[in-house]
Tab-separated table of C-alpha atoms in Angstrom:
chain	number	residue	atom	x	y	z
A	1	MET	CA	-0.049	0.132	0.040
A	2	THR	CA	1.390	3.357	-1.023
A	3	PRO	CA	0.601	6.456	1.167
A	4	LEU	CA	0.012	9.739	-0.618
A	5	THR	CA	-0.821	13.226	0.662
A	6	VAL	CA	-2.182	15.723	-1.961
A	7	ALA	CA	-4.105	19.047	-1.975
A	8	VAL	CA	-7.577	18.596	-3.915
A	9	GLU	CA	-8.703	22.123	-4.393
A	10	GLY	CA	-6.768	23.377	-1.375
A	11	LEU	CA	-8.260	20.614	0.515
A	12	ALA	CA	-5.671	18.264	2.398
A	13	THR	CA	-6.134	14.707	1.344
A	14	ASP	CA	-4.382	11.590	2.578
A	15	ILE	CA	-4.606	8.481	0.215
A	16	ARG	CA	-3.852	4.759	0.503
A	17	LEU	CA	-3.847	2.621	-2.367
A	18	PRO	CA	-4.062	-1.200	-2.289
A	19	ASP	CA	-1.265	-3.223	-3.597
A	20	GLY	CA	-1.552	-4.317	-7.230
A	21	GLU	CA	-1.990	-2.728	-10.436
A	22	GLY	CA	-5.603	-1.269	-10.393
A	23	PRO	CA	-7.605	0.713	-11.103
A	24	PHE	CA	-9.690	0.466	-7.948
A	25	PRO	CA	-12.957	1.427	-6.537
A	26	ALA	CA	-12.712	4.357	-4.149
A	27	VAL	CA	-13.702	5.127	-0.637
A	28	LEU	CA	-14.032	8.871	0.467
A	29	ILE	CA	-14.138	10.146	4.075
A	30	ARG	CA	-14.371	14.069	4.549
A	31	THR	CA	-14.142	14.990	8.063
A	32	PRO	CA	-13.632	18.058	10.398
A	33	TYR	CA	-11.996	15.748	12.780
A	34	ASP	CA	-8.443	15.591	11.408
A	35	ARG	CA	-7.890	13.242	8.554
A	36	ARG	CA	-4.736	11.759	10.194
A	37	ARG	CA	-7.036	10.165	12.756
A	38	TYR	CA	-8.210	7.917	9.860
A	39	HIS	CA	-5.013	6.305	8.923
A	40	ALA	CA	-6.082	3.013	10.353
A	41	GLU	CA	-9.355	3.004	8.604
A	42	LEU	CA	-7.664	3.807	5.334
A	43	ARG	CA	-5.466	1.072	5.640
A	44	GLY	CA	-8.301	-1.435	6.251
A	45	TRP	CA	-10.093	-0.166	3.278
A	46	ALA	CA	-6.809	-0.601	1.279
A	47	ARG	CA	-6.376	-4.131	2.506
A	48	ARG	CA	-9.738	-4.773	1.126
A	49	GLY	CA	-8.946	-3.493	-2.300
A	50	TYR	CA	-10.206	-0.037	-2.120
A	51	ALA	CA	-8.319	3.196	-2.826
A	52	ALA	CA	-9.167	5.041	0.565
A	53	LEU	CA	-9.030	8.913	1.054
A	54	ALA	CA	-9.600	10.960	4.166
A	55	GLN	CA	-9.989	14.708	3.644
A	56	ASP	CA	-10.069	17.700	5.987
A	57	VAL	CA	-12.824	19.901	5.341
A	58	ARG	CA	-12.535	23.506	4.433
A	59	GLY	CA	-10.826	25.476	6.882
A	60	ARG	CA	-10.024	22.764	9.299
A	61	HIS	CA	-6.393	21.372	10.047
A	62	SER	CA	-4.380	21.436	6.966
A	63	SER	CA	-7.142	22.467	4.496
A	64	ALA	CA	-7.409	26.005	3.170
A	65	GLY	CA	-10.308	28.330	3.528
A	66	THR	CA	-12.564	29.277	6.216
A	67	TRP	CA	-14.654	26.835	8.367
A	68	GLN	CA	-18.241	27.100	8.072
A	69	PRO	CA	-20.167	24.159	9.467
A	70	TYR	CA	-22.730	22.800	7.209
A	71	GLU	CA	-22.154	25.264	4.491
A	72	ASN	CA	-19.547	23.931	1.868
A	73	GLU	CA	-19.740	20.126	1.934
A	74	ALA	CA	-21.768	19.440	-1.260
A	75	ALA	CA	-19.541	21.694	-3.236
A	76	ASP	CA	-16.007	20.569	-1.967
A	77	GLY	CA	-17.118	17.057	-1.956
A	78	ALA	CA	-18.382	17.127	-5.564
A	79	ALA	CA	-15.013	18.807	-6.387
A	80	THR	CA	-12.887	15.823	-4.888
A	81	ALA	CA	-15.141	13.147	-6.474
A	82	ARG	CA	-14.462	14.633	-9.875
A	83	TRP	CA	-10.847	14.688	-9.099
A	84	ILE	CA	-10.748	11.038	-7.747
A	85	ARG	CA	-12.668	9.644	-10.843
A	86	ARG	CA	-9.845	11.418	-13.244
A	87	GLN	CA	-6.948	9.774	-11.461
A	88	PRO	CA	-5.360	6.558	-13.116
A	89	TRP	CA	-5.865	4.387	-10.234
A	90	SER	CA	-9.650	4.998	-9.899
A	91	ASP	CA	-11.925	2.724	-11.802
A	92	GLY	CA	-14.803	5.456	-11.405
A	93	ARG	CA	-16.801	3.801	-8.690
A	94	LEU	CA	-16.994	5.823	-5.396
A	95	VAL	CA	-18.288	5.014	-2.070
A	96	ALA	CA	-18.885	7.933	0.452
A	97	VAL	CA	-18.610	7.008	4.015
A	98	GLY	CA	-18.630	8.850	7.247
A	99	ALA	CA	-19.877	9.005	10.998
A	100	SER	CA	-21.387	12.040	12.722
A	101	TYR	CA	-20.435	15.185	10.772
A	102	ALA	CA	-18.484	13.078	8.328
A	103	ALA	CA	-21.700	11.427	7.528
A	104	HIS	CA	-23.318	14.768	6.871
A	105	CYS	CA	-20.579	15.255	4.212
A	106	ALA	CA	-21.294	11.853	2.587
A	107	LEU	CA	-24.983	12.433	2.525
A	108	ALA	CA	-24.364	16.175	1.076
A	109	LEU	CA	-22.315	14.602	-1.599
A	110	ALA	CA	-24.919	12.091	-2.580
A	111	LEU	CA	-27.861	14.240	-2.279
A	112	GLU	CA	-26.840	17.763	-3.225
A	113	ALA	CA	-23.954	17.553	-5.599
A	114	PRO	CA	-24.606	17.325	-9.390
A	115	GLY	CA	-25.090	13.887	-10.847
A	116	ASP	CA	-21.659	13.385	-12.278
A	117	ALA	CA	-20.011	13.835	-8.883
A	118	ARG	CA	-22.362	11.825	-6.663
A	119	PRO	CA	-21.113	8.654	-5.182
A	120	ASP	CA	-22.256	5.022	-6.178
A	121	ALA	CA	-23.032	4.106	-2.473
A	122	VAL	CA	-23.302	5.762	0.853
A	123	ILE	CA	-22.359	4.762	4.168
A	124	ALA	CA	-23.736	6.865	6.839
A	125	ALA	CA	-23.207	6.109	10.699
A	126	VAL	CA	-24.798	8.105	13.517
A	127	PRO	CA	-25.493	10.950	10.823
A	128	ALA	CA	-25.810	14.747	11.904
A	129	LEU	CA	-28.053	15.393	9.074
A	130	GLY	CA	-27.807	19.133	9.263
A	131	ALA	CA	-27.489	22.258	11.605
A	132	ALA	CA	-31.367	22.460	12.527
A	133	GLU	CA	-31.538	18.597	13.352
A	134	THR	CA	-28.435	18.658	15.587
A	135	ALA	CA	-29.491	21.968	17.394
A	136	ARG	CA	-33.130	21.101	17.925
A	137	GLU	CA	-35.626	18.449	18.848
A	138	PRO	CA	-38.469	18.020	16.133
A	139	SER	CA	-40.647	20.242	18.530
A	140	GLY	CA	-37.939	23.042	18.539
A	141	VAL	CA	-36.488	22.656	21.875
A	142	GLU	CA	-32.813	23.342	21.868
A	143	ARG	CA	-30.064	20.441	22.613
A	144	LEU	CA	-27.927	22.675	24.660
A	145	SER	CA	-24.829	20.560	26.042
A	146	ALA	CA	-24.368	18.545	23.267
A	147	ARG	CA	-24.064	21.713	20.925
A	148	ALA	CA	-22.413	23.780	23.233
A	149	GLY	CA	-19.623	20.877	23.785
A	150	TRP	CA	-19.362	20.396	20.043
A	151	TRP	CA	-18.946	24.137	19.146
A	152	ALA	CA	-16.573	24.677	22.067
A	153	ALA	CA	-14.465	21.956	20.779
A	154	HIS	CA	-14.731	22.462	16.972
A	155	GLY	CA	-16.461	25.825	16.207
A	156	ASP	CA	-14.703	28.546	14.335
A	157	ARG	CA	-11.310	27.016	14.958
A	158	ARG	CA	-8.762	25.382	12.710
A	159	ASP	CA	-7.846	22.660	15.268
A	160	SER	CA	-10.006	20.978	17.971
A	161	ASP	CA	-10.017	21.106	21.684
A	162	GLU	CA	-12.006	18.018	22.702
A	163	GLU	CA	-11.895	19.145	26.525
A	164	ALA	CA	-12.729	22.844	25.948
A	165	LEU	CA	-16.352	22.574	27.607
A	166	GLU	CA	-15.059	20.388	30.341
A	167	THR	CA	-12.469	22.793	31.066
A	168	ALA	CA	-14.615	25.660	31.173
A	169	LEU	CA	-17.171	23.708	33.457
A	170	ALA	CA	-14.536	22.968	35.894
A	171	ALA	CA	-13.731	26.567	36.165
A	172	ASP	CA	-17.564	27.635	36.292
A	173	PRO	CA	-19.802	24.675	36.836
A	174	ARG	CA	-22.820	26.971	36.194
A	175	LEU	CA	-21.287	28.040	32.968
A	176	LEU	CA	-24.423	26.690	30.911
A	177	ALA	CA	-26.784	28.209	33.450
A	178	HIS	CA	-25.829	31.873	32.644
A	179	LEU	CA	-28.121	33.894	30.324
A	180	PRO	CA	-28.393	34.376	27.608
A	181	VAL	CA	-27.482	31.200	25.792
A	182	SER	CA	-26.458	33.247	23.051
A	183	ASP	CA	-23.581	34.731	25.108
A	184	LEU	CA	-22.017	31.208	25.714
A	185	PRO	CA	-18.734	32.503	23.394
A	186	ALA	CA	-17.937	35.147	25.899
A	187	ARG	CA	-18.136	32.899	28.844
A	188	LEU	CA	-15.744	30.521	27.088
A	189	GLY	CA	-13.220	33.252	26.438
A	190	ARG	CA	-13.121	33.069	22.841
A	191	GLY	CA	-14.914	33.945	19.672
A	192	LEU	CA	-17.550	31.719	18.299
A	193	PRO	CA	-19.034	33.926	15.500
A	194	SER	CA	-21.271	30.961	14.021
A	195	TRP	CA	-22.818	30.070	17.398
A	196	PRO	CA	-25.827	32.745	17.200
A	197	GLY	CA	-26.343	31.484	13.506
A	198	LEU	CA	-26.806	27.803	14.719
A	199	TRP	CA	-29.936	28.632	16.570
A	200	ARG	CA	-31.545	30.650	13.769
A	201	GLU	CA	-31.318	27.281	11.631
A	202	ARG	CA	-35.065	25.986	12.304
A	203	GLU	CA	-35.679	24.279	8.885
A	204	ARG	CA	-35.599	20.588	9.858
A	205	GLY	CA	-35.937	17.931	7.177
A	206	ARG	CA	-34.050	19.221	4.212
A	207	THR	CA	-31.959	16.087	4.081
A	208	GLY	CA	-34.768	13.795	4.614
A	209	ALA	CA	-36.774	15.406	1.544
A	210	ARG	CA	-33.655	15.013	-0.741
A	211	ALA	CA	-33.148	11.493	0.588
A	212	ARG	CA	-36.545	10.487	-1.022
A	213	GLN	CA	-34.991	11.229	-4.608
A	214	ALA	CA	-31.813	9.208	-3.667
A	215	GLU	CA	-30.411	7.226	-6.508
A	216	THR	CA	-27.684	5.254	-4.766
A	217	PRO	CA	-27.697	2.232	-2.101
A	218	LEU	CA	-27.437	3.440	1.393
A	219	LEU	CA	-26.189	1.571	4.602
A	220	ALA	CA	-27.297	3.326	7.759
A	221	VAL	CA	-25.790	2.635	11.072
A	222	GLY	CA	-26.938	3.940	14.460
A	223	GLY	CA	-27.101	3.281	18.213
A	224	HIS	CA	-30.140	3.208	20.463
A	225	HIS	CA	-28.421	5.395	23.039
A	226	ASP	CA	-27.135	7.928	20.288
A	227	HIS	CA	-28.770	11.344	20.280
A	228	PHE	CA	-29.276	11.051	16.461
A	229	ALA	CA	-31.165	7.652	16.691
A	230	GLU	CA	-34.657	8.927	15.347
A	231	GLU	CA	-32.670	10.723	12.459
A	232	THR	CA	-30.871	7.450	11.646
A	233	PHE	CA	-34.063	5.542	11.415
A	234	ALA	CA	-35.772	8.403	9.398
A	235	LEU	CA	-32.971	8.504	6.939
A	236	TRP	CA	-33.188	4.823	6.387
A	237	HIS	CA	-36.989	4.715	6.191
A	238	GLY	CA	-37.125	7.572	3.748
A	239	TRP	CA	-34.351	6.768	1.451
A	240	GLY	CA	-35.340	6.477	-2.124
A	241	GLY	CA	-32.441	4.729	-3.602
A	242	PRO	CA	-32.614	1.227	-4.822
A	243	SER	CA	-31.774	-0.351	-1.537
A	244	ALA	CA	-31.491	0.859	2.043
A	245	ARG	CA	-29.990	-1.123	4.988
A	246	LEU	CA	-30.272	-0.238	8.675
A	247	LEU	CA	-28.156	-1.649	11.525
A	248	THR	CA	-28.767	-0.439	14.982
A	249	GLY	CA	-27.748	-1.815	18.053
A	250	PRO	CA	-27.547	-0.921	21.854
A	251	TRP	CA	-24.598	1.558	21.466
A	252	GLY	CA	-23.952	5.220	21.891
A	253	HIS	CA	-22.433	7.701	19.277
A	254	GLY	CA	-19.264	5.696	19.167
A	255	LEU	CA	-21.244	2.661	18.182
A	256	VAL	CA	-19.776	-0.734	18.986
A	257	ALA	CA	-16.777	1.108	20.862
A	258	GLU	CA	-19.437	2.649	23.067
A	259	PRO	CA	-21.837	-0.240	24.310
A	260	GLY	CA	-24.789	0.659	26.466
A	261	PRO	CA	-25.588	-1.142	29.630
A	262	ASP	CA	-27.999	-3.353	27.771
A	263	ALA	CA	-25.425	-4.644	25.296
A	264	ASP	CA	-24.834	-8.366	24.916
A	265	SER	CA	-21.779	-10.047	23.481
A	266	ALA	CA	-24.061	-10.940	20.351
A	267	HIS	CA	-23.985	-7.136	19.651
A	268	ARG	CA	-20.240	-7.044	18.901
A	269	VAL	CA	-20.477	-6.626	15.120
A	270	PRO	CA	-17.213	-6.162	13.010
A	271	LEU	CA	-18.137	-3.006	11.422
A	272	GLY	CA	-15.149	-2.460	9.301
A	273	ASP	CA	-15.502	-5.850	7.695
A	274	LEU	CA	-19.074	-5.400	7.229
A	275	TYR	CA	-18.807	-1.981	5.587
A	276	ALA	CA	-16.412	-3.354	2.996
A	277	ARG	CA	-18.417	-6.458	2.213
A	278	TRP	CA	-21.574	-4.241	1.865
A	279	ALA	CA	-19.710	-1.692	-0.204
A	280	GLY	CA	-18.694	-4.688	-2.636
A	281	ARG	CA	-22.063	-5.910	-3.064
A	282	ALA	CA	-23.725	-2.450	-3.517
A	283	LEU	CA	-21.047	-1.463	-6.189
A	284	GLY	CA	-21.606	-4.761	-7.731
A	285	GLY	CA	-25.328	-4.356	-7.987
A	286	ALA	CA	-25.719	-7.612	-5.833
A	287	LEU	CA	-28.058	-6.017	-3.179
A	288	ARG	CA	-31.677	-6.834	-3.146
A	289	HIS	CA	-33.976	-3.867	-3.736
A	290	GLY	CA	-36.061	-2.331	-0.773
A	291	ARG	CA	-35.370	-1.590	2.684
A	292	HIS	CA	-34.034	-4.234	4.865
A	293	GLY	CA	-31.990	-4.220	8.068
A	294	ALA	CA	-31.287	-5.656	11.534
A	295	VAL	CA	-32.141	-4.252	15.058
A	296	ALA	CA	-30.550	-5.691	18.205
A	297	VAL	CA	-32.856	-6.043	21.181
A	298	GLY	CA	-30.953	-4.625	24.204
A	299	GLY	CA	-31.017	-6.867	27.291
A	300	SER	CA	-30.905	-10.105	25.164
A	301	PRO	CA	-28.724	-11.377	22.423
A	302	LEU	CA	-31.730	-10.979	19.912
A	303	TRP	CA	-31.572	-9.488	16.613
A	304	VAL	CA	-34.776	-8.749	14.588
A	305	PRO	CA	-35.580	-7.339	11.120
A	306	ALA	CA	-35.521	-3.456	11.077
A	307	ASN	CA	-39.173	-3.377	10.212
A	308	THR	CA	-40.288	-5.339	13.249
A	309	GLU	CA	-42.660	-3.351	15.496
A	310	GLY	CA	-44.810	-4.605	18.604
A	311	GLU	CA	-48.405	-4.301	19.081
A	312	PRO	CA	-49.788	-1.354	21.375
A	313	TYR	CA	-49.636	-1.853	24.969
A	314	THR	CA	-50.830	0.519	27.795
A	315	PRO	CA	-49.736	-0.660	31.183
A	316	ASP	CA	-51.458	0.678	34.233
A	317	ILE	CA	-49.487	3.600	35.531
A	318	THR	CA	-50.170	5.581	38.914
A	319	VAL	CA	-49.208	8.931	40.008
A	320	LEU	CA	-46.789	8.646	43.086
A	321	ARG	CA	-46.382	12.388	43.520
A	322	GLY	CA	-46.408	15.737	41.850
A	323	ALA	CA	-49.928	15.684	39.990
A	324	SER	CA	-49.330	19.551	40.859
A	325	PHE	CA	-45.926	20.631	40.455
A	326	THR	CA	-43.658	23.782	39.880
A	327	ALA	CA	-41.326	23.822	36.723
A	328	ASP	CA	-38.624	26.348	38.031
A	329	PRO	CA	-35.970	27.112	35.443
A	330	ASP	CA	-34.043	28.377	38.626
A	331	ARG	CA	-34.107	24.766	39.918
A	332	PRO	CA	-34.441	22.684	36.666
A	333	VAL	CA	-34.926	18.937	36.703
A	334	SER	CA	-31.387	17.641	35.891
A	335	SER	CA	-30.679	15.558	32.723
A	336	GLY	CA	-27.580	14.049	34.292
A	337	THR	CA	-29.082	12.134	36.932
A	338	LEU	CA	-32.094	9.563	37.328
A	339	ALA	CA	-32.307	10.370	41.048
A	340	VAL	CA	-35.714	11.843	42.032
A	341	PRO	CA	-36.457	13.922	44.997
A	342	ARG	CA	-38.415	12.057	47.849
A	343	ASP	CA	-39.410	15.372	49.820
A	344	GLY	CA	-40.092	18.988	49.217
A	345	ALA	CA	-42.255	20.855	46.740
A	346	PRO	CA	-42.554	18.652	43.635
A	347	ASP	CA	-40.593	19.527	40.692
A	348	ARG	CA	-42.122	16.940	38.402
A	349	CYS	CA	-44.774	14.478	38.198
A	350	LEU	CA	-43.715	11.100	39.147
A	351	LEU	CA	-45.646	7.810	37.986
A	352	VAL	CA	-44.891	4.055	38.127
A	353	THR	CA	-46.401	0.806	36.959
A	354	ALA	CA	-46.628	-2.273	39.085
A	355	PRO	CA	-43.727	-4.858	38.406
A	356	LEU	CA	-43.984	-6.842	35.089
A	357	ARG	CA	-45.302	-10.328	35.611
A	358	SER	CA	-43.516	-11.549	32.623
A	359	PRO	CA	-40.715	-10.426	30.509
A	360	LEU	CA	-41.720	-7.887	27.623
A	361	ASP	CA	-39.862	-7.363	24.310
A	362	VAL	CA	-40.448	-3.582	23.544
A	363	ILE	CA	-39.646	-2.860	19.895
A	364	GLY	CA	-41.098	0.278	17.935
A	365	PRO	CA	-42.161	3.662	18.611
A	366	ALA	CA	-43.186	4.560	22.156
A	367	GLU	CA	-45.236	7.663	23.270
A	368	VAL	CA	-46.954	9.259	26.283
A	369	ARG	CA	-50.356	10.726	25.991
A	370	ILE	CA	-50.728	13.626	28.496
A	371	ARG	CA	-53.750	15.863	29.689
A	372	ALA	CA	-52.437	18.769	31.744
A	373	THR	CA	-52.407	22.431	32.326
A	374	ALA	CA	-49.777	25.228	32.623
A	375	ASP	CA	-49.917	28.836	33.995
A	376	THR	CA	-47.514	30.188	31.463
A	377	PRO	CA	-47.962	31.124	27.835
A	378	SER	CA	-44.993	28.817	26.868
A	379	ALA	CA	-44.190	25.494	28.177
A	380	ASP	CA	-41.910	22.575	27.500
A	381	TRP	CA	-43.166	19.014	28.545
A	382	PHE	CA	-40.468	16.490	29.008
A	383	ALA	CA	-41.371	12.789	29.509
A	384	ARG	CA	-38.498	10.560	30.774
A	385	LEU	CA	-38.845	6.907	30.872
A	386	ALA	CA	-36.841	4.574	33.139
A	387	ALA	CA	-36.468	0.889	33.927
A	388	ILE	CA	-36.370	0.122	37.644
A	389	ASN	CA	-34.988	-3.409	38.453
A	390	PRO	CA	-36.081	-5.260	41.566
A	391	GLU	CA	-33.014	-4.133	43.497
A	392	GLY	CA	-34.191	-0.557	42.860
A	393	THR	CA	-31.603	0.692	40.242
A	394	ALA	CA	-32.897	2.996	37.522
A	395	GLU	CA	-31.869	2.776	33.918
A	396	ARG	CA	-32.807	5.387	31.297
A	397	LEU	CA	-34.800	4.019	28.504
A	398	ALA	CA	-36.258	7.211	26.640
A	399	VAL	CA	-36.540	11.023	26.755
A	400	GLY	CA	-39.144	13.076	24.594
A	401	VAL	CA	-40.359	16.513	24.665
A	402	VAL	CA	-42.958	18.828	23.103
A	403	ARG	CA	-43.200	22.571	23.336
A	404	ARG	CA	-46.599	24.159	23.775
A	405	ALA	CA	-48.006	27.471	23.620
A	406	ASP	CA	-51.434	26.938	25.148
A	407	PRO	CA	-53.606	29.639	26.927
A	408	PRO	CA	-52.573	29.734	30.389
A	409	GLY	CA	-54.756	27.337	32.529
A	410	ARG	CA	-56.410	25.854	29.801
A	411	VAL	CA	-56.361	22.095	29.708
A	412	ALA	CA	-54.187	20.590	26.766
A	413	GLU	CA	-54.060	17.091	25.482
A	414	PHE	CA	-51.003	16.047	23.632
A	415	THR	CA	-48.560	13.330	22.856
A	416	VAL	CA	-44.937	13.198	23.548
A	417	ALA	CA	-43.030	10.882	21.359
A	418	LEU	CA	-40.367	8.905	23.279
A	419	GLY	CA	-38.622	7.573	20.071
A	420	ARG	CA	-38.116	3.833	19.084
A	421	LEU	CA	-37.208	1.500	21.813
A	422	ALA	CA	-35.507	-2.057	21.330
A	423	ARG	CA	-35.122	-3.620	24.687
A	424	ARG	CA	-36.118	-6.734	26.682
A	425	LEU	CA	-37.650	-5.881	29.934
A	426	PRO	CA	-37.107	-8.580	32.753
A	427	ALA	CA	-40.038	-9.872	34.810
A	428	GLY	CA	-40.011	-7.756	38.172
A	429	THR	CA	-39.018	-4.380	36.196
A	430	ARG	CA	-40.993	-1.361	37.186
A	431	LEU	CA	-41.444	1.281	34.598
A	432	ARG	CA	-40.964	4.956	36.061
A	433	LEU	CA	-42.244	7.904	34.138
A	434	GLU	CA	-41.328	11.547	35.027
A	435	ILE	CA	-43.260	14.436	33.373
A	436	ALA	CA	-41.208	17.677	33.917
A	437	GLY	CA	-40.692	21.072	32.517
A	438	HIS	CA	-37.201	21.052	31.990
A	439	HIS	CA	-34.081	18.576	31.282
A	440	PHE	CA	-31.089	20.713	31.857
A	441	PRO	CA	-28.308	20.898	30.748
A	442	ALA	CA	-29.067	18.644	27.903
A	443	HIS	CA	-31.766	20.812	26.862
A	444	ALA	CA	-31.854	24.774	27.248
A	445	ARG	CA	-34.505	26.012	29.855
A	446	ASN	CA	-37.603	27.264	28.592
A	447	PRO	CA	-37.915	30.667	30.297
A	448	HIS	CA	-41.777	30.332	30.137
A	449	THR	CA	-42.468	33.958	28.989
A	450	GLY	CA	-42.814	33.196	25.322
A	451	ASP	CA	-39.367	34.657	24.651
A	452	ASP	CA	-36.727	32.884	22.720
A	453	SER	CA	-34.772	30.306	24.985
A	454	VAL	CA	-31.572	31.264	23.373
A	455	THR	CA	-31.759	35.054	23.784
A	456	ALA	CA	-33.994	35.128	26.969
A	457	ILE	CA	-32.565	36.820	30.203
A	458	HIS	CA	-35.686	36.618	32.215
A	459	LEU	CA	-37.004	33.319	33.755
A	460	ARG	CA	-40.330	32.764	35.417
A	461	ALA	CA	-41.607	29.639	37.253
A	462	SER	CA	-44.489	27.612	35.792
A	463	ARG	CA	-47.144	25.988	37.691
A	464	ARG	CA	-48.228	22.591	36.213
A	465	GLY	CA	-51.108	20.324	36.609
A	466	VAL	CA	-51.342	16.789	35.360
A	467	GLU	CA	-54.581	14.739	35.652
A	468	ALA	CA	-54.213	11.541	37.163
A	469	ASP	CA	-56.428	9.679	34.558
A	470	GLY	CA	-54.905	11.797	31.802
A	471	VAL	CA	-51.636	10.045	31.380
A	472	ALA	CA	-51.307	6.903	29.204
A	473	LEU	CA	-48.098	5.377	28.389
A	474	ARG	CA	-48.206	3.342	25.109
A	475	LEU	CA	-45.385	0.836	24.419
A	476	PRO	CA	-44.932	-1.395	21.125
A	477	VAL	CA	-44.812	-4.907	22.664
A	478	LEU	CA	-44.101	-8.153	20.780
A	479	THR	CA	-47.011	-10.477	21.423
A	480	SER	CA	-44.919	-13.617	20.087
A	481	ARG	CA	-41.159	-14.363	20.011
A	482	PRO	CA	-39.884	-13.274	16.574
A	483	GLU	CA	-37.621	-15.417	14.580
A	484	PRO	CA	-33.933	-14.294	15.170
A	485	ILE	CA	-31.802	-13.123	12.430
A	486	ASP	CA	-28.184	-12.780	11.587
A	487	PRO	CA	-27.347	-9.034	11.255
A	488	VAL	CA	-24.572	-9.467	9.044
A	489	GLN	CA	-26.535	-11.664	6.473
A	490	GLU	CA	-29.421	-9.295	6.698
A	491	ILE	CA	-27.440	-6.335	5.745
A	492	LEU	CA	-25.572	-8.022	3.002
A	493	ARG	CA	-28.759	-9.677	1.351
């Protein structure tokens, strides 16, 4: 394998070619996270017969230009794809590959670049679909700590400082609580001119809309514990290309390198080898048409087809305390702990089920139906679901939120989507549901005044009332044991 480093339109690019005469199919990874960190991955692709390239995106690390997140990836990717196809070692076939922001780069190339520059296949893992999708929940609620951490580490700078936010929080533990949110750069002590613009991005779904017109095969990979899990599923489900494959397991944003507490040894999928084998079949036209895939069921060794969904099940659930509570942004419910207060004025509504009499396989979208009131013109309603084992230990299952603007004091009935679950719950498990007004610092605090959460400087408390018979937890539960599948075979068929 011959290592090469070149500049393509001013973009620093490392290349690994396989041994042999060639020409070869190519794999392109475009990243803001330093192309040099991908050398082992490039070697792996090259060993499998691919010309492998990793490129610093514009304005990052060794690439020329100005770094503007989400702005230039289609154009720069197109220029690179055309350059690759002109090289003597290229056979013209190209696979765009990436995880997180690099997945955004791959998708921008596949969905926004002119036809002659588009790749022949796409691998998108834990995809950051766009600025609006990463910054906000579907209802508009701001994802604060994740975006603050990413912008502190990578925003408006050529290099990265992975520990920037952690270091700043050590010096000022209340860093994210200071108002307004838009002034965070000043508290970090450096310029972040793109930070205010991030929160002006409200148009979600552009990538999803383009995905319906896709013309290439897709492999989408995600984790149940990843904050982009819903976007990964939606990308696969809406993909318009000839074939789409989905692989999801009980993993975090780092996939198999970041297993969740419900991961099993059966969930240790060799992703590098699977990617290469899938790419070979995609480029060779050997994949069956349509959407297929494999989903791991956490808490068990089971894998099921990606389209598996349980039947609606509504367990009996009882209010323990807090049918009336105060959502106080000065004392918000913490996103960092599952501990719940046992005394004092309630800051959330707390509900529980009886212990499960038998195991449940919960697979598919879950939701909570709520009938409640708020005495403020704006209110966020968070629903957090946890599993409590017989020893009393809590484990987070899901979090969902909606933002409401109902007339103060008027009863409203609404649904909070909890996302897709894939989990076996053992007998004896109790389900605990918390209904709260904040989930901080994972999400910015709603000031309850109707002002923008990013620019607000005044907060007020919000009195809430939850009707005891107005809460319904709806879970998708399998009524019969499914036939297990082999995830590798399912992805490659």
